[in-house]
Short mmCIF file of C-alpha atoms in Angstrom, two decimals:
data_model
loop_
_atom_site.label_atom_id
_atom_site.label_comp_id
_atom_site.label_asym_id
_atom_site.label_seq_id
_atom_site.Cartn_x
_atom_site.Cartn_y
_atom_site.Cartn_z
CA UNK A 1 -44.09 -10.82 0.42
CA UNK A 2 -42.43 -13.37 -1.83
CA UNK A 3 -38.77 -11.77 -0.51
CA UNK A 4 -37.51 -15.11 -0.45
CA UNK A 5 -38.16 -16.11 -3.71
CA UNK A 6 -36.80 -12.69 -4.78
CA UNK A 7 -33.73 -13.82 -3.44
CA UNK A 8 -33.13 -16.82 -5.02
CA UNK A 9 -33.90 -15.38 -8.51
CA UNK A 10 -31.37 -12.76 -7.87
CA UNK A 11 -28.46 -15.32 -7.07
CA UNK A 12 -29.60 -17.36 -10.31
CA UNK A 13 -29.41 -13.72 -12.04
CA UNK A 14 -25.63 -13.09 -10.07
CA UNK A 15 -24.56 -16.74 -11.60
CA UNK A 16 -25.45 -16.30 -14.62
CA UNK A 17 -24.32 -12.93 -14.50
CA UNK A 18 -20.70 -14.47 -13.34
CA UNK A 19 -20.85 -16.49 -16.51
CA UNK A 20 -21.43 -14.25 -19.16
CA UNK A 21 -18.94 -11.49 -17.20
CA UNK A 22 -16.32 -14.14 -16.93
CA UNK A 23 -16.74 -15.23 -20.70
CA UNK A 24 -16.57 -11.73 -21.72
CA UNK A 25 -13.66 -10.64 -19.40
CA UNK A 26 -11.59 -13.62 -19.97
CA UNK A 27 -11.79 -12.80 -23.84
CA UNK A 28 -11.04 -9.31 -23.76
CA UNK A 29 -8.25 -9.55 -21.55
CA UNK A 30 -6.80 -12.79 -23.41
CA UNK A 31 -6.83 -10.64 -26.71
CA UNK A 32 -5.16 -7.43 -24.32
CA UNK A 33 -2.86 -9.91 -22.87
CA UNK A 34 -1.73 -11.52 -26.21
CA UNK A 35 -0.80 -7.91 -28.08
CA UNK A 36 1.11 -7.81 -24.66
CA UNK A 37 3.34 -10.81 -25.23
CA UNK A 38 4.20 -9.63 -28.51
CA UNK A 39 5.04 -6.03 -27.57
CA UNK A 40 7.35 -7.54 -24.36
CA UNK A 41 9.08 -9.52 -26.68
CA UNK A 42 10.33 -6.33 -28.15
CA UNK A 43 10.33 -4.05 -25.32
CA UNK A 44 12.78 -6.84 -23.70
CA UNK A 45 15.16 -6.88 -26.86
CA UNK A 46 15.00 -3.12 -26.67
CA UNK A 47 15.87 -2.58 -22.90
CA UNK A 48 18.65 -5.32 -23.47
CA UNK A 49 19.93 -2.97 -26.23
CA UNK A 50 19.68 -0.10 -24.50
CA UNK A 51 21.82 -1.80 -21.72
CA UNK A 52 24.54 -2.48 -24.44
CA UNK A 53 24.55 0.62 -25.27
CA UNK A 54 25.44 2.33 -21.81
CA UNK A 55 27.85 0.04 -21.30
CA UNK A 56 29.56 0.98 -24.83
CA UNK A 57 30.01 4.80 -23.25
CA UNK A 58 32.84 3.41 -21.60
CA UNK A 59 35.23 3.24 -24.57
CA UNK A 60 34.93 7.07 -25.66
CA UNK A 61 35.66 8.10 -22.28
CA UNK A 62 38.45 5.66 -21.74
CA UNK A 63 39.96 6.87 -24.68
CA UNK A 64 39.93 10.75 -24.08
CA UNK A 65 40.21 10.42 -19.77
CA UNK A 66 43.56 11.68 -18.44
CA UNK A 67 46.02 9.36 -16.83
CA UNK A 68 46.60 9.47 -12.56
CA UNK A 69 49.67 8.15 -10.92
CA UNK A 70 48.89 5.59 -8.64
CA UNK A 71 50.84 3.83 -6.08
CA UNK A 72 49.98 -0.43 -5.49
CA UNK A 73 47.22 -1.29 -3.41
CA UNK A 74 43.55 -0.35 -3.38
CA UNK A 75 42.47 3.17 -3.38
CA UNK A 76 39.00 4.39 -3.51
CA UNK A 77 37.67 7.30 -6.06
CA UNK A 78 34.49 8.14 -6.11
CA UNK A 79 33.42 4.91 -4.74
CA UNK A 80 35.19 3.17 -7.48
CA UNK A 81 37.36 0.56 -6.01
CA UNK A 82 40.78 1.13 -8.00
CA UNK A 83 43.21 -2.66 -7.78
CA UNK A 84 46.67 -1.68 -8.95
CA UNK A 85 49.22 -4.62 -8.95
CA UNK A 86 52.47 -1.78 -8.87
CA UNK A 87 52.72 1.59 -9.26
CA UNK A 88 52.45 3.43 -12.55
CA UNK A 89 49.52 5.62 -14.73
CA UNK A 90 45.79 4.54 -14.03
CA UNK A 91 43.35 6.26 -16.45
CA UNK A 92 40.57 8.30 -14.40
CA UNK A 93 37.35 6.51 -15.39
CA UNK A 94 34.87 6.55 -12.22
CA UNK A 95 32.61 9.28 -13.30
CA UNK A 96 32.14 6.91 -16.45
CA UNK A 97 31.62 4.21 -14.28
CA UNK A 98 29.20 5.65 -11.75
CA UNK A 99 27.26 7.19 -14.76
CA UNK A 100 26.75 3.49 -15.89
CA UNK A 101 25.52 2.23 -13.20
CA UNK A 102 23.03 4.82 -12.71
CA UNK A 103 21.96 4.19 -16.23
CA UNK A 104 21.39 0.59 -16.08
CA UNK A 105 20.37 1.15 -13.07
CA UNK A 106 17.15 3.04 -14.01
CA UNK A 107 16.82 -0.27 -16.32
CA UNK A 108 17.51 -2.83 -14.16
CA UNK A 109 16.97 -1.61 -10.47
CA UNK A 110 18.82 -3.43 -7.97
CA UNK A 111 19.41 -6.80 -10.07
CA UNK A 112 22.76 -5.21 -11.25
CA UNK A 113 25.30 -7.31 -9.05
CA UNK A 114 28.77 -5.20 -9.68
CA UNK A 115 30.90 -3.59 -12.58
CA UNK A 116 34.50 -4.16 -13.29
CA UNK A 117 36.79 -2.41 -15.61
CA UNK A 118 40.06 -4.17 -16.44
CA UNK A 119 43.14 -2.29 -18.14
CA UNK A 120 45.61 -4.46 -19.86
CA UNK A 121 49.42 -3.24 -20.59
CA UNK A 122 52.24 -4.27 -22.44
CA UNK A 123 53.77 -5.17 -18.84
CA UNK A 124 53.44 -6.92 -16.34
CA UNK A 125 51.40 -3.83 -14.53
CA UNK A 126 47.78 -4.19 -14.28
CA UNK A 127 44.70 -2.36 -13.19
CA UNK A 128 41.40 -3.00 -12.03
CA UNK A 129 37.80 -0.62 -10.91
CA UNK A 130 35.53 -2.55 -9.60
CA UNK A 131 32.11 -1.05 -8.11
CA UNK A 132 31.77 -2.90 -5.75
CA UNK A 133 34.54 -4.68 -4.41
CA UNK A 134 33.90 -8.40 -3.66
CA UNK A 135 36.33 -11.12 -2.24
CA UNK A 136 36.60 -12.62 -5.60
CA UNK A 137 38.80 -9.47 -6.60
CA UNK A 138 40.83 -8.92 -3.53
CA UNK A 139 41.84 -12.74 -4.26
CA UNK A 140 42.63 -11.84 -8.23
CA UNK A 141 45.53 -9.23 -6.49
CA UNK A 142 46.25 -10.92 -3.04
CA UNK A 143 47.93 -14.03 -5.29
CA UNK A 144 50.48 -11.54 -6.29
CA UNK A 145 51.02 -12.91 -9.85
CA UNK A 146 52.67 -9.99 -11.39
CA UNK A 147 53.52 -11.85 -14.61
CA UNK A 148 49.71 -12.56 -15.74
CA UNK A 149 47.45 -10.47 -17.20
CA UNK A 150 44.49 -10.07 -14.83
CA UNK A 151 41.79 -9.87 -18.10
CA UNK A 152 42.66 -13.86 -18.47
CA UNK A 153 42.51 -14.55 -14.90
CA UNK A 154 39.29 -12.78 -14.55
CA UNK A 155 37.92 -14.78 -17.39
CA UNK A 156 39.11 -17.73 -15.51
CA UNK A 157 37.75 -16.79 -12.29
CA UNK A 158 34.30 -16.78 -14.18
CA UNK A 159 34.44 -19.95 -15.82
CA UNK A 160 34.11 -17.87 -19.21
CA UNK A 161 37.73 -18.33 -20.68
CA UNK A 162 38.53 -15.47 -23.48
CA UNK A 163 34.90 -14.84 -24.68
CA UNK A 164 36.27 -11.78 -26.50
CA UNK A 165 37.56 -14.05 -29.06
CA UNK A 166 34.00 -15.15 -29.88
CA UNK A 167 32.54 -11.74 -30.84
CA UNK A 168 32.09 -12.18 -34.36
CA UNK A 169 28.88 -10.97 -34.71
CA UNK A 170 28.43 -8.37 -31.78
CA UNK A 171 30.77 -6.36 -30.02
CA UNK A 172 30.17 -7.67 -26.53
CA UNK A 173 28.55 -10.84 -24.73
CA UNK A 174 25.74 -11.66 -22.35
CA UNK A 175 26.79 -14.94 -21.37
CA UNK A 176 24.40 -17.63 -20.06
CA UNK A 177 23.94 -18.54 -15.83
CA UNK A 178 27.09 -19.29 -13.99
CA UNK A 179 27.96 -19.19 -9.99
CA UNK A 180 30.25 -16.36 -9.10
CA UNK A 181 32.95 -17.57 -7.15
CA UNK A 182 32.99 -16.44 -3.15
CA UNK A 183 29.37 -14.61 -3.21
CA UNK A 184 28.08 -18.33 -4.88
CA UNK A 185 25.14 -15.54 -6.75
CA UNK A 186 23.55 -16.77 -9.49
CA UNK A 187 24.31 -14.14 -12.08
CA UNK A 188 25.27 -13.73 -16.22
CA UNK A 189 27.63 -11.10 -17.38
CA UNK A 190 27.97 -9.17 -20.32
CA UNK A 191 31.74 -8.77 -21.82
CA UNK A 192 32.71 -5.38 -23.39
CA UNK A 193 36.14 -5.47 -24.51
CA UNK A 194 37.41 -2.22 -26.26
CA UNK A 195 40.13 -1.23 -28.35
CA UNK A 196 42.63 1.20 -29.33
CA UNK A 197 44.51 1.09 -32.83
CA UNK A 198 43.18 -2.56 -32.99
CA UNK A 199 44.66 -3.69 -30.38
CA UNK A 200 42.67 -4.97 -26.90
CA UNK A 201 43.28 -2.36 -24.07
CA UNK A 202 40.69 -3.35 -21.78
CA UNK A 203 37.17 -5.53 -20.93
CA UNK A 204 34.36 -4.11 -19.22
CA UNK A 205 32.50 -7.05 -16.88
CA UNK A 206 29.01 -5.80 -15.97
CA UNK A 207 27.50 -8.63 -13.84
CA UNK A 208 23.46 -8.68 -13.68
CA UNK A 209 21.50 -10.92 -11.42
CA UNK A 210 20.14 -14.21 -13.49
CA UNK A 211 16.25 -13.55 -12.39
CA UNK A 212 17.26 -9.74 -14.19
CA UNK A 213 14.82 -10.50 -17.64
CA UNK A 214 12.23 -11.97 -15.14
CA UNK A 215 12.36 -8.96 -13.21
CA UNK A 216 11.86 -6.84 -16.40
CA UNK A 217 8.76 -8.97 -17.51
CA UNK A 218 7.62 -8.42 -13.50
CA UNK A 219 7.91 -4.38 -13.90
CA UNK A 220 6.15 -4.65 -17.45
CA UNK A 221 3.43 -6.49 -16.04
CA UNK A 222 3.61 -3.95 -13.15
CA UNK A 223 3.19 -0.73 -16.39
CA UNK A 224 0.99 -2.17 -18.67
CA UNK A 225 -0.97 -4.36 -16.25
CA UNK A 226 -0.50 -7.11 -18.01
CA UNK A 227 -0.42 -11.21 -16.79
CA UNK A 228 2.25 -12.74 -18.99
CA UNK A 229 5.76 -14.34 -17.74
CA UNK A 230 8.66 -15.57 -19.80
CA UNK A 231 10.79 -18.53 -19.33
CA UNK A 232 13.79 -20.47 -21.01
CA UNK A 233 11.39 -23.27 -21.38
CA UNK A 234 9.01 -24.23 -23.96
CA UNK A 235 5.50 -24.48 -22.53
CA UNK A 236 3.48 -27.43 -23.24
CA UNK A 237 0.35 -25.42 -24.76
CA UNK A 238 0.99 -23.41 -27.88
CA UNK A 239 -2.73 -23.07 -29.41
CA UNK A 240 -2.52 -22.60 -33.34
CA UNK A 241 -6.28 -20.58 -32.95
CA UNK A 242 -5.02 -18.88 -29.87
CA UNK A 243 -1.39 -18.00 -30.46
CA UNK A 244 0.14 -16.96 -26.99
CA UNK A 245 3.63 -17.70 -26.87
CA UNK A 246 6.70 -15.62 -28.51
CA UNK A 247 9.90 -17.00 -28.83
CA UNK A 248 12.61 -14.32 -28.40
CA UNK A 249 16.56 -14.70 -28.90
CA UNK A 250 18.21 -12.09 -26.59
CA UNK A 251 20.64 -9.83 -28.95
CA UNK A 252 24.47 -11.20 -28.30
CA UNK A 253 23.92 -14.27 -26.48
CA UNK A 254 24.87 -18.11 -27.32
CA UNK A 255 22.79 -20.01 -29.49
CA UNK A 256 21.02 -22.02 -27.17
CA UNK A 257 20.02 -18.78 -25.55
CA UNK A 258 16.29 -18.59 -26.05
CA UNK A 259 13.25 -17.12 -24.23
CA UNK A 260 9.73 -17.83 -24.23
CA UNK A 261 6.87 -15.32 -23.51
CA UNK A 262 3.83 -16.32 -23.03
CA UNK A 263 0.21 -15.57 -20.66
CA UNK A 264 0.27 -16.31 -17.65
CA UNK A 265 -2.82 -18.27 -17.45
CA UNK A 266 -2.67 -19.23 -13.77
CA UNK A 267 -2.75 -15.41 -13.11
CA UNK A 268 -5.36 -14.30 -15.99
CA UNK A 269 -7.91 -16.90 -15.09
CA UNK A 270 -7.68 -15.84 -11.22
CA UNK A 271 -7.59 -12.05 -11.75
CA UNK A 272 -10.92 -13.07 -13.99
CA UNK A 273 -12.48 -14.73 -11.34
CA UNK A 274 -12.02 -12.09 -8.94
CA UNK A 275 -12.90 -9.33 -10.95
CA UNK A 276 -16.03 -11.48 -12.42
CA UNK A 277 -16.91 -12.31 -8.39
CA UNK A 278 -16.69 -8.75 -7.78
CA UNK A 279 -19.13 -7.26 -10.67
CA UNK A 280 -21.33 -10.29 -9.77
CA UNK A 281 -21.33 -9.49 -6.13
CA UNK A 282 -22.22 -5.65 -7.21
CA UNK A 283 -24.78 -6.58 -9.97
CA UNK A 284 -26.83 -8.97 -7.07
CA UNK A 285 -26.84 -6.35 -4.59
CA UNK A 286 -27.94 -3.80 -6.84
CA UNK A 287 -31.22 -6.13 -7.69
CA UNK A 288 -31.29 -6.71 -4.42
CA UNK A 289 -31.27 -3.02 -3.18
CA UNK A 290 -33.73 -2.60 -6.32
CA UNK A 291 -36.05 -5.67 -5.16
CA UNK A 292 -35.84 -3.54 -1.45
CA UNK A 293 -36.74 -0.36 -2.83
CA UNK A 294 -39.66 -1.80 -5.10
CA UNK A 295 -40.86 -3.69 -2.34
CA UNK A 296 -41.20 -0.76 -0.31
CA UNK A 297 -43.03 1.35 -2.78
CA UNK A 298 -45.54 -1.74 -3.34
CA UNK A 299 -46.42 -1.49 0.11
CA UNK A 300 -50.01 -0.08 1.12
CA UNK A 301 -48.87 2.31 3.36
CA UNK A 302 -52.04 1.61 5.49
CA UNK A 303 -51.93 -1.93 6.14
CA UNK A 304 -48.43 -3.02 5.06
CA UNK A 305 -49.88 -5.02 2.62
CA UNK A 306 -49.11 -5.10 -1.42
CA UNK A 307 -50.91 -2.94 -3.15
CA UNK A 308 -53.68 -4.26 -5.65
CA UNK A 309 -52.33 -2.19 -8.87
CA UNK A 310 -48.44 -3.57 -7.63
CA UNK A 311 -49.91 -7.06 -7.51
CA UNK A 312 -51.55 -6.59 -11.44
CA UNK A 313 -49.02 -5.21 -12.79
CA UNK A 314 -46.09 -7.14 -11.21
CA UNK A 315 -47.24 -10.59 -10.11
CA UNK A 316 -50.69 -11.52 -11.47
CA UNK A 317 -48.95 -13.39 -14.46
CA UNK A 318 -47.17 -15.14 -12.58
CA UNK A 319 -50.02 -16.75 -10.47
CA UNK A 320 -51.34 -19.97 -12.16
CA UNK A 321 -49.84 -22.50 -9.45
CA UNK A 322 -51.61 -20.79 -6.38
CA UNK A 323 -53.87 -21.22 -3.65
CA UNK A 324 -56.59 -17.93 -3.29
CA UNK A 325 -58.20 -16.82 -0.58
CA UNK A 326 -60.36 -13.78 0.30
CA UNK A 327 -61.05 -12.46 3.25
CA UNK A 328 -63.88 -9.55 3.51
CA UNK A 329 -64.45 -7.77 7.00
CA UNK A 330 -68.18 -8.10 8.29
CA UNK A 331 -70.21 -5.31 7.92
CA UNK A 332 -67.48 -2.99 7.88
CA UNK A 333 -70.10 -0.23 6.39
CA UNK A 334 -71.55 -0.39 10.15
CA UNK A 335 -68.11 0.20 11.96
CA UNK A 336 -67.45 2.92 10.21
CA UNK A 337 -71.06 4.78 10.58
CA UNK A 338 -71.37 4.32 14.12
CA UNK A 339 -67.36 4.76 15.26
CA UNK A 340 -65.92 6.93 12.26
CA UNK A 341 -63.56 6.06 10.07
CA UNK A 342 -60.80 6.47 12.43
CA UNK A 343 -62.04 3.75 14.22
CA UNK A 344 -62.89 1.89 10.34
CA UNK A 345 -58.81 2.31 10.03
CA UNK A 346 -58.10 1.33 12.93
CA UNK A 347 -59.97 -2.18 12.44
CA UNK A 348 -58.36 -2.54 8.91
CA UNK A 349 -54.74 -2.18 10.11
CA UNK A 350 -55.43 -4.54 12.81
CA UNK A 351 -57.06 -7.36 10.48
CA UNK A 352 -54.09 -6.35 8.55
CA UNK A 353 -51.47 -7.54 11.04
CA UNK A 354 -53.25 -10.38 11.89
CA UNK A 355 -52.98 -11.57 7.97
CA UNK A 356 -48.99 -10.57 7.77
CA UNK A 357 -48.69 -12.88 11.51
CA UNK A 358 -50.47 -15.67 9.46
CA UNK A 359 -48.91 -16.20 6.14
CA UNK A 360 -45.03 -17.17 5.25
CA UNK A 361 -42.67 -15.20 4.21
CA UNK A 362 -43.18 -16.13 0.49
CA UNK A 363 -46.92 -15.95 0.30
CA UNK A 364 -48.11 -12.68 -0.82
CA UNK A 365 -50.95 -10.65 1.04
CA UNK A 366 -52.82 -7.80 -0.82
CA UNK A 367 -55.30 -4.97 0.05
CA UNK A 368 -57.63 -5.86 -2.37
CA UNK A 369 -60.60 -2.99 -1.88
CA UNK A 370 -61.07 -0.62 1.38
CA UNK A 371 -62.02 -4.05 3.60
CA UNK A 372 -61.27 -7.13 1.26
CA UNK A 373 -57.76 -8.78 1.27
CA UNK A 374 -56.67 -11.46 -0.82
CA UNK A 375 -53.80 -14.31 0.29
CA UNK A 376 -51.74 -16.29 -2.52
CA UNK A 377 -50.00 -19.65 -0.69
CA UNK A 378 -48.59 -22.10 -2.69
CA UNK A 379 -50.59 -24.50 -0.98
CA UNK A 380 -52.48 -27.54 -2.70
CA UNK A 381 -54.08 -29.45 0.23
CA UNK A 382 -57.62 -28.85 0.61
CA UNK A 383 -57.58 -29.56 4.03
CA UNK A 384 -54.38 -27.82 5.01
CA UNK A 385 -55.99 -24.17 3.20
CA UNK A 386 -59.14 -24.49 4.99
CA UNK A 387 -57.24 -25.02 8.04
CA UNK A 388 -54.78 -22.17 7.48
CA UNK A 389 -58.20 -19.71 6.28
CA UNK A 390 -60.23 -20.92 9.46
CA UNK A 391 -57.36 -19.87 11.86
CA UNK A 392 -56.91 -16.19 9.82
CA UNK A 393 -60.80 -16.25 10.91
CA UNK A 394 -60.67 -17.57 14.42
CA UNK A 395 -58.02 -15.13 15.91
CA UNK A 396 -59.52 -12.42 14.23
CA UNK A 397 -62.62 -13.11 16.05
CA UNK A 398 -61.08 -13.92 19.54
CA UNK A 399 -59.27 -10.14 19.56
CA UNK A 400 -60.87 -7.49 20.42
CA UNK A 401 -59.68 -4.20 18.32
CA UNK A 402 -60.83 -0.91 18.88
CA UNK A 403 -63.41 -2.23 22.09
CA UNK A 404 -65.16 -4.24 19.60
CA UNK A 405 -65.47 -7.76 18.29
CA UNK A 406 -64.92 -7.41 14.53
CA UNK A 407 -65.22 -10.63 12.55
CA UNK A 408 -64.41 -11.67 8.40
CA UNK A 409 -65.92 -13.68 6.00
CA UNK A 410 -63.61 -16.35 3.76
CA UNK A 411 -63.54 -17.50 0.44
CA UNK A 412 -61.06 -20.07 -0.45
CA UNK A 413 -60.05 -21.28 -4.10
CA UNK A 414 -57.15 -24.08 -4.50
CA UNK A 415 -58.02 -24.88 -7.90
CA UNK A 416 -54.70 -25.65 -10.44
CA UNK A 417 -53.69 -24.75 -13.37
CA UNK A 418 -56.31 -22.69 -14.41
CA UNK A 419 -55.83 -18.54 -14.97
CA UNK A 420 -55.49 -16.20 -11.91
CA UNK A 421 -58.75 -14.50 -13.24
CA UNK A 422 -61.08 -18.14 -12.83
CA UNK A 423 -59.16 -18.17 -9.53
CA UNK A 424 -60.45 -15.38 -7.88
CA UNK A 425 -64.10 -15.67 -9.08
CA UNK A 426 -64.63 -19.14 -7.96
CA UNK A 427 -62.78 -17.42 -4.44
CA UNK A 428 -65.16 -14.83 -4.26
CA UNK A 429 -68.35 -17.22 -5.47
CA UNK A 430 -66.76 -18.49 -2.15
CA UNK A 431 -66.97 -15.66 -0.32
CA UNK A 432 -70.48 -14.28 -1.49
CA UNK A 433 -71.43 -18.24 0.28
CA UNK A 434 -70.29 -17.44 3.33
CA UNK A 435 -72.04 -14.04 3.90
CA UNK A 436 -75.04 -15.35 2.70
CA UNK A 437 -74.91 -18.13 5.09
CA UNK A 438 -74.69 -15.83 8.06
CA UNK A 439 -70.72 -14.62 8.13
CA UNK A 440 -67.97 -15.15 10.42
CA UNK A 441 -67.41 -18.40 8.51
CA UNK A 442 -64.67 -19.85 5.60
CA UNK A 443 -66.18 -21.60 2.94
CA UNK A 444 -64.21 -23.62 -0.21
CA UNK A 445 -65.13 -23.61 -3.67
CA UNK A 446 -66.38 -26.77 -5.10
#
């Protein structure tokens, strides 16, 4: 019942389908994913800021913290590591510190890699909070160099010698990529030293895993749902009609500090194609559910067969390049006056399933009238259709149904290219032949 052919027009539908749904989806979320890279860009700067900002609440409370007698060593408060180099007055700051680090935190997740606070004196005394403590510090008090002041050796330590002194235009640093010493992490710092009457008292070291504005872009994505990535690198496309890539200079950095932010194109194009394979998938199983459903309903419920009004209104159009043949049941008037039309049903449902045995898959079988049935193949060899028609006729005659021998009458057409309509009359010139000449016989138009 042409099922087949169904088929095949529904997967040309589901590609072209994929296509236009790609096309479509691909623009849409290229234009979504572009007002994303710009808005990053900013939401970036502006999470970097806010990061500055929490690490600036350090000075107030510094400055208005009491003082706490401690004795050499290192103590623990609050889970603030406290490095004293000899005994004398620590300010209490590890509330302040814990509070920062469960504000950047909530920024940052678990890409912040420690936080250090370093006093510096008039003396030789010095202290240190670190949160938490690494070997790197232990070493900075284990050397025992009581007449340097630990702010320069930490600077040393970190390969960033005195970047206070460079803080012309911001108040603190994020410096670029280094190796920490010991842990050999990958990490960049930002610098915070504070004052009091003008003169430095201390440097705050918050150290942030390097992959930490990576990360941010990663949770954006994550938000917004969103497929762009940033890098330190220019990429090789930049498309003047197609802008997609923001450059972005991180507030307090070094010059050669740039970003790039751009869509990720890799990840756009395959979330696309799945998305585009998905609908496809949906829209060709819907047809095909549809196709199913239709196909049921154009059933004669009978015989199985199509149903003539299904056929004209669905498929007659389409049948120029056809073979047609017609098949009539003898004196079927006669079965059903002397065996009922229980009996006249029973015959027609048989002749019926012969027919549906006979044909393919893709030729189409219709209950024409009460006893006629017409056959579409697309067939063109005279002698292949008179074959196929003879041995609808032969087993039809050679079964018994209902305790009688029931035979049919055949009209064949194979004529091409000419209208459905010319057709069928020259098949049923055909098959008026073949009852006149006695029944139970196919005959071909001329």
């Amino acid at each position: 019942m042409t099922l087949n052919n169904d088929i095949v027009l529904i997967v040309k539908k589901g590609m072209i389908f994929f296509v236009l749904s790609f096309a479509i989806i691909f623009y849409f979320f290229t234009i979504f994913n572009m007002a994303k890279v710009n808005e990053a860009s900013e939401v970036i700067k502006q999470k970097i800021n806010n990061i500055y900002d929490i690490v600036r609440q350090i000075t107030p409370f510094y400055l208005n913290t009491d003082d706490v007698y401690m004795k050499s060593g290192i103590s623990y408060v609050d889970g603030i590591a406290v490095m004293v180099n000899e005994d004398h007055d620590v300010r209490s700051i590890s509330t302040a510190i814990n509070e920062v680090e469960k504000n950047i935190r909530e920024i940052i997740y678990d890409d912040l890699w420690g936080i250090a606070v370093i006093q510096r004196t008039d003396t030789t005394a010095n202290t240190a909070h670190f949160k938490p403590l690494r070997e790197v510090h232990i070493d900075l008090n284990s050397q025992g160099l009581h007449d340097e002041n630990w702010i320069e050796r930490i600077m040393e330590n970190e390969n960033l010698s005195y970047p206070y002194n460079d803080f012309s235009k911001c108040d603190l640093k994020l410096t670029e990529n280094y190796i920490e010493n010991f842990s050999n992490e990958k990490i960049r710092s930002i610098f915070y030293p504070f004052y009091e009457n003008r003169k430095l008292i201390g440097v705050v070291l918050i150290d942030i895993k390097h992959k930490f504005i990576e990360n941010l872009i990663d949770n954006y994505n994550y938000e917004n749902h969103s497929k762009i990535e940033i890098s330190d690198k220019k990429p090789i496309y930049d498309f003047d009609f197609l802008p997609s890539v923001k450059k972005i200079k991180l507030p307090c950095t070094p010059i050669k500090s740039e970003y790039f932010i751009t869509i990720d194109w890799l990840s756009v194009i395959s979330w696309v194609l799945v998305y585009s394979s998905i609908l496809s998938l949906f829209f060709m199983a819907f047809e095909y559910s549809r196709k199913l459903i239709n196909l049921a309903i154009s059933k004669d419920k009978m015989t199985g067969l199509m149903r003539r009004d299904v056929f004209e209104r669905c498929y007659k159009s389409k049948q120029k390049d056809c073979a047609v043949i017609i098949v009539d049941i003898d004196n079927f008037k006669l079965i059903n006056d002397n065996h009922g039309h229980l009996i006249g049903d029973d015959v027609i449902r048989k002749v019926s399933g012969i027919l549906l045995n006979s044909i393919r898959t893709d030729d189409i079988a219709i209950r024409w009238g009460g006893e006629e049935f017409v056959i579409l193949l697309d067939i063109y060899n005279k002698n292949e259709i008179a074959k196929r028609a003879e041995s609808i006729r032969k087993q039809i005659a050679e079964n018994t149904i209902s305790g009688m021998i029931v035979t049919v009458s055949i009209g064949v057409c194979i004529s091409k290219d000419i209208p459905f309509e010319a057709k069928f009359k020259h098949a049923d010139d055909a098959l008026y032949q073949a009852k006149k000449n006695g029944r139970n016989q196919v005959v071909c138009y001329a």
